[in-house]
Amino acid sequence: MAQRRCDTVIVTGGETDMCVLSTVLGAADYGLRTIVVQDAVCSASDQAHDAMIGLFSNRYGQHIETATTEQLVDRWTSGVLRAR
């Protein structure tokens, strides 16, 4: 049986500034390609959510990618997003 290795994490979920942040930083530290689906995460605070999406895109842009659901599906179906 062939062994598969995961190298990409697609992150969705609640509390952009808590659980999502923790997951994203851990995945990036582990060396995984990390994609945050910005319209598939949320927070109790719109201001905190927007700040975190900005932080992921701007400060951590070399380690963390952001995309909308539509962009992610387009990449996936066009073959741009595939296992490395």
Coordinates of N, CA, C and O in Angstrom, one line a residue:
M1 N 0.8 -1.2 0.0 CA 0.0 0.0 0.0 C 0.9 1.2 0.0 O 1.8 1.3 0.8
A2 N 0.6 2.2 -0.9 CA 1.4 3.4 -1.0 C 1.1 4.3 0.2 O -0.1 4.4 0.6
Q3 N 2.1 4.9 0.7 CA 2.0 5.9 1.8 C 1.7 7.3 1.2 O 2.4 7.7 0.3
R4 N 0.7 7.9 1.8 CA 0.4 9.3 1.4 C 0.8 10.3 2.5 O 0.7 10.0 3.6
R5 N 1.3 11.4 2.1 CA 1.7 12.4 3.0 C 0.9 13.7 2.8 O 0.9 14.2 1.7
C6 N 0.3 14.2 3.8 CA -0.4 15.5 3.7 C 0.5 16.6 3.8 O 1.4 16.6 4.7
D7 N 0.5 17.6 2.9 CA 1.3 18.7 3.0 C 0.5 20.0 2.9 O 1.1 21.1 3.0
T8 N -0.8 19.9 2.8 CA -1.6 21.1 2.7 C -2.8 21.0 3.7 O -3.4 20.0 3.8
V9 N -3.1 22.1 4.4 CA -4.2 22.2 5.3 C -5.1 23.3 4.8 O -4.6 24.4 4.6
I10 N -6.4 23.0 4.7 CA -7.4 24.1 4.3 C -8.2 24.3 5.6 O -8.8 23.4 6.1
V11 N -8.2 25.6 6.0 CA -8.7 25.9 7.3 C -10.0 26.6 7.2 O -10.1 27.7 6.5
T12 N -11.1 26.1 7.8 CA -12.4 26.8 8.0 C -12.8 26.6 9.5 O -12.2 25.9 10.2
G13 N -13.7 27.4 9.9 CA -14.2 27.2 11.3 C -14.6 28.5 11.9 O -14.6 29.6 11.4
G14 N -14.8 28.4 13.2 CA -15.2 29.5 14.0 C -14.1 30.1 14.8 O -13.1 29.5 15.1
E15 N -14.4 31.3 15.2 CA -13.5 32.1 16.0 C -12.1 32.3 15.3 O -11.1 31.7 15.7
T16 N -12.1 33.1 14.3 CA -10.9 33.5 13.5 C -9.8 33.9 14.4 O -8.6 33.5 14.1
D17 N -10.1 34.6 15.4 CA -9.0 35.1 16.3 C -8.7 34.2 17.5 O -7.9 34.6 18.3
M18 N -9.2 33.0 17.5 CA -8.9 32.0 18.5 C -8.5 30.7 17.9 O -7.4 30.5 17.7
C19 N -9.5 29.8 17.7 CA -9.2 28.5 17.3 C -8.6 28.4 15.9 O -7.6 27.7 15.6
V20 N -9.1 29.3 15.0 CA -8.5 29.3 13.6 C -7.1 29.8 13.7 O -6.2 29.2 13.1
L21 N -6.8 30.8 14.5 CA -5.5 31.4 14.6 C -4.5 30.3 15.2 O -3.4 30.1 14.6
S22 N -4.9 29.6 16.2 CA -4.1 28.6 16.8 C -3.8 27.5 15.7 O -2.7 27.0 15.6
T23 N -4.8 27.0 15.0 CA -4.6 26.0 14.0 C -3.7 26.4 12.9 O -2.8 25.7 12.5
V24 N -3.9 27.6 12.4 CA -3.1 28.2 11.3 C -1.7 28.3 11.7 O -0.8 27.9 10.9
L25 N -1.4 28.9 12.9 CA 0.0 29.1 13.3 C 0.7 27.7 13.5 O 1.8 27.5 13.1
G26 N 0.0 26.8 14.1 CA 0.5 25.4 14.3 C 0.8 24.7 13.0 O 1.9 24.1 12.8
A27 N -0.1 24.8 12.0 CA 0.1 24.2 10.7 C 1.3 24.8 10.0 O 2.2 24.1 9.4
A28 N 1.4 26.2 10.0 CA 2.5 26.9 9.4 C 3.8 26.5 10.1 O 4.9 26.3 9.4
D29 N 3.8 26.4 11.4 CA 5.1 26.0 12.1 C 5.5 24.6 11.8 O 6.7 24.3 11.7
Y30 N 4.5 23.8 11.5 CA 4.8 22.4 11.2 C 5.3 22.3 9.7 O 5.7 21.2 9.3
G31 N 5.2 23.4 9.0 CA 5.7 23.4 7.6 C 4.7 23.0 6.6 O 5.0 22.7 5.4
L32 N 3.4 23.0 6.9 CA 2.4 22.7 6.0 C 1.9 23.9 5.2 O 1.9 25.0 5.7
R33 N 1.6 23.7 3.9 CA 1.0 24.7 3.2 C -0.4 25.0 3.8 O -1.2 24.0 4.0
T34 N -0.6 26.2 4.2 CA -1.8 26.5 5.0 C -2.7 27.5 4.2 O -2.2 28.6 3.9
I35 N -3.9 27.2 4.0 CA -4.9 28.0 3.3 C -6.0 28.3 4.2 O -6.7 27.4 4.6
V36 N -6.3 29.6 4.4 CA -7.5 30.0 5.2 C -8.6 30.4 4.2 O -8.3 31.3 3.4
V37 N -9.7 29.8 4.3 CA -10.8 30.2 3.5 C -11.6 31.3 4.2 O -12.3 31.1 5.1
Q38 N -11.3 32.5 3.7 CA -11.7 33.7 4.5 C -13.2 33.9 4.6 O -13.7 34.5 5.6
D39 N -14.0 33.4 3.7 CA -15.5 33.5 3.9 C -16.1 32.2 4.5 O -17.3 32.0 4.5
A40 N -15.2 31.3 5.0 CA -15.7 30.1 5.7 C -15.1 30.1 7.1 O -15.0 29.0 7.7
V41 N -14.7 31.2 7.6 CA -14.3 31.4 9.0 C -15.1 32.6 9.6 O -15.6 33.4 8.8
C42 N -15.3 32.6 10.9 CA -16.1 33.7 11.5 C -15.6 34.0 12.9 O -14.7 33.2 13.4
S43 N -16.1 35.0 13.4 CA -15.7 35.4 14.8 C -16.9 36.1 15.4 O -17.8 36.6 14.8
A44 N -16.9 36.2 16.7 CA -17.9 36.9 17.5 C -17.8 38.4 17.2 O -18.7 39.2 17.4
S45 N -16.6 38.8 16.7 CA -16.3 40.2 16.5 C -15.9 40.4 15.0 O -14.9 39.8 14.6
D46 N -16.7 41.2 14.3 CA -16.3 41.4 12.9 C -15.0 42.1 12.8 O -14.2 41.9 11.9
Q47 N -14.7 43.0 13.7 CA -13.5 43.8 13.8 C -12.3 42.8 14.0 O -11.3 42.9 13.3
A48 N -12.4 41.9 14.9 CA -11.3 40.9 15.1 C -11.1 40.0 13.9 O -10.0 39.7 13.5
H49 N -12.2 39.6 13.3 CA -12.2 38.7 12.2 C -11.4 39.4 11.0 O -10.5 38.9 10.4
D50 N -11.8 40.6 10.7 CA -11.2 41.4 9.6 C -9.7 41.6 9.9 O -8.9 41.5 9.0
A51 N -9.4 41.9 11.2 CA -8.0 42.1 11.6 C -7.2 40.8 11.3 O -6.0 40.9 10.9
M52 N -7.7 39.7 11.7 CA -7.0 38.4 11.5 C -6.8 38.1 10.1 O -5.7 37.6 9.7
I53 N -7.8 38.3 9.2 CA -7.7 38.0 7.8 C -6.6 38.9 7.2 O -5.8 38.5 6.5
G54 N -6.6 40.2 7.7 CA -5.5 41.1 7.2 C -4.1 40.6 7.7 O -3.1 40.7 7.0
L55 N -4.1 40.1 8.9 CA -2.8 39.6 9.5 C -2.3 38.4 8.7 O -1.2 38.3 8.3
F56 N -3.2 37.5 8.4 CA -2.9 36.3 7.7 C -2.4 36.7 6.3 O -1.4 36.1 5.8
S57 N -3.0 37.6 5.6 CA -2.7 38.0 4.3 C -1.4 38.8 4.2 O -0.6 38.6 3.3
N58 N -1.3 39.8 5.1 CA -0.2 40.7 5.0 C 1.0 40.3 5.8 O 2.1 40.2 5.3
R59 N 0.9 40.1 7.1 CA 2.1 39.7 7.9 C 2.6 38.3 7.7 O 3.8 38.1 7.7
Y60 N 1.7 37.4 7.6 CA 2.1 36.0 7.4 C 1.9 35.5 6.0 O 1.9 34.3 5.7
G61 N 1.8 36.4 5.0 CA 1.6 36.1 3.6 C 2.6 35.1 3.0 O 2.2 34.4 2.1
Q62 N 3.8 35.0 3.5 CA 4.8 34.1 3.0 C 4.5 32.6 3.5 O 5.0 31.7 2.9
H63 N 3.7 32.5 4.6 CA 3.5 31.2 5.2 C 2.1 30.8 5.1 O 1.8 29.6 5.2
I64 N 1.1 31.7 4.9 CA -0.3 31.4 5.0 C -1.0 32.1 3.8 O -0.8 33.2 3.5
E65 N -1.7 31.3 3.1 CA -2.5 31.8 1.9 C -3.9 32.0 2.4 O -4.5 31.3 3.3
T66 N -4.6 33.0 1.8 CA -6.0 33.2 2.0 C -6.7 33.1 0.7 O -6.1 33.5 -0.4
A67 N -7.9 32.6 0.7 CA -8.7 32.5 -0.5 C -10.2 32.5 -0.1 O -10.5 32.1 1.0
T68 N -11.1 32.9 -1.1 CA -12.5 32.7 -0.8 C -12.9 31.3 -1.2 O -12.1 30.6 -1.9
T69 N -14.0 30.9 -0.8 CA -14.5 29.5 -1.2 C -14.5 29.4 -2.7 O -14.1 28.4 -3.3
E70 N -15.0 30.4 -3.4 CA -15.1 30.4 -4.9 C -13.7 30.2 -5.5 O -13.4 29.4 -6.4
Q71 N -12.7 31.0 -5.0 CA -11.3 30.9 -5.5 C -10.7 29.5 -5.2 O -10.1 28.9 -6.1
L72 N -11.0 28.9 -4.1 CA -10.5 27.6 -3.7 C -11.1 26.5 -4.6 O -10.4 25.7 -5.2
V73 N -12.4 26.6 -4.9 CA -13.0 25.6 -5.7 C -12.5 25.8 -7.2 O -12.2 24.8 -7.9
D74 N -12.3 27.0 -7.6 CA -11.8 27.3 -9.0 C -10.4 26.7 -9.1 O -10.1 26.0 -10.1
R75 N -9.6 26.9 -8.1 CA -8.2 26.3 -8.1 C -8.2 24.8 -8.2 O -7.5 24.1 -8.9
W76 N -9.1 24.2 -7.3 CA -9.2 22.8 -7.2 C -9.7 22.2 -8.5 O -9.1 21.2 -9.0
T77 N -10.7 22.7 -9.1 CA -11.3 22.1 -10.3 C -10.4 22.4 -11.5 O -10.5 21.6 -12.5
S78 N -9.6 23.4 -11.5 CA -8.7 23.7 -12.7 C -7.4 22.9 -12.5 O -6.6 22.9 -13.4
G79 N -7.2 22.3 -11.4 CA -5.9 21.5 -11.2 C -4.8 22.3 -10.6 O -3.7 21.8 -10.4
V80 N -5.0 23.6 -10.4 CA -4.0 24.5 -9.8 C -3.7 24.1 -8.4 O -2.5 24.0 -7.9
L81 N -4.7 23.7 -7.6 CA -4.5 23.2 -6.2 C -4.5 21.7 -6.3 O -5.4 21.0 -6.5
R82 N -3.3 21.2 -6.1 CA -3.1 19.7 -6.0 C -2.0 19.4 -5.1 O -1.2 20.3 -4.7
A83 N -1.9 18.2 -4.7 CA -0.9 17.8 -3.8 C 0.5 18.0 -4.4 O 0.7 17.9 -5.6
R84 N 1.4 18.5 -3.6 CA 2.8 18.7 -4.0 C 3.6 17.5 -4.0 O 3.5 16.6 -3.2

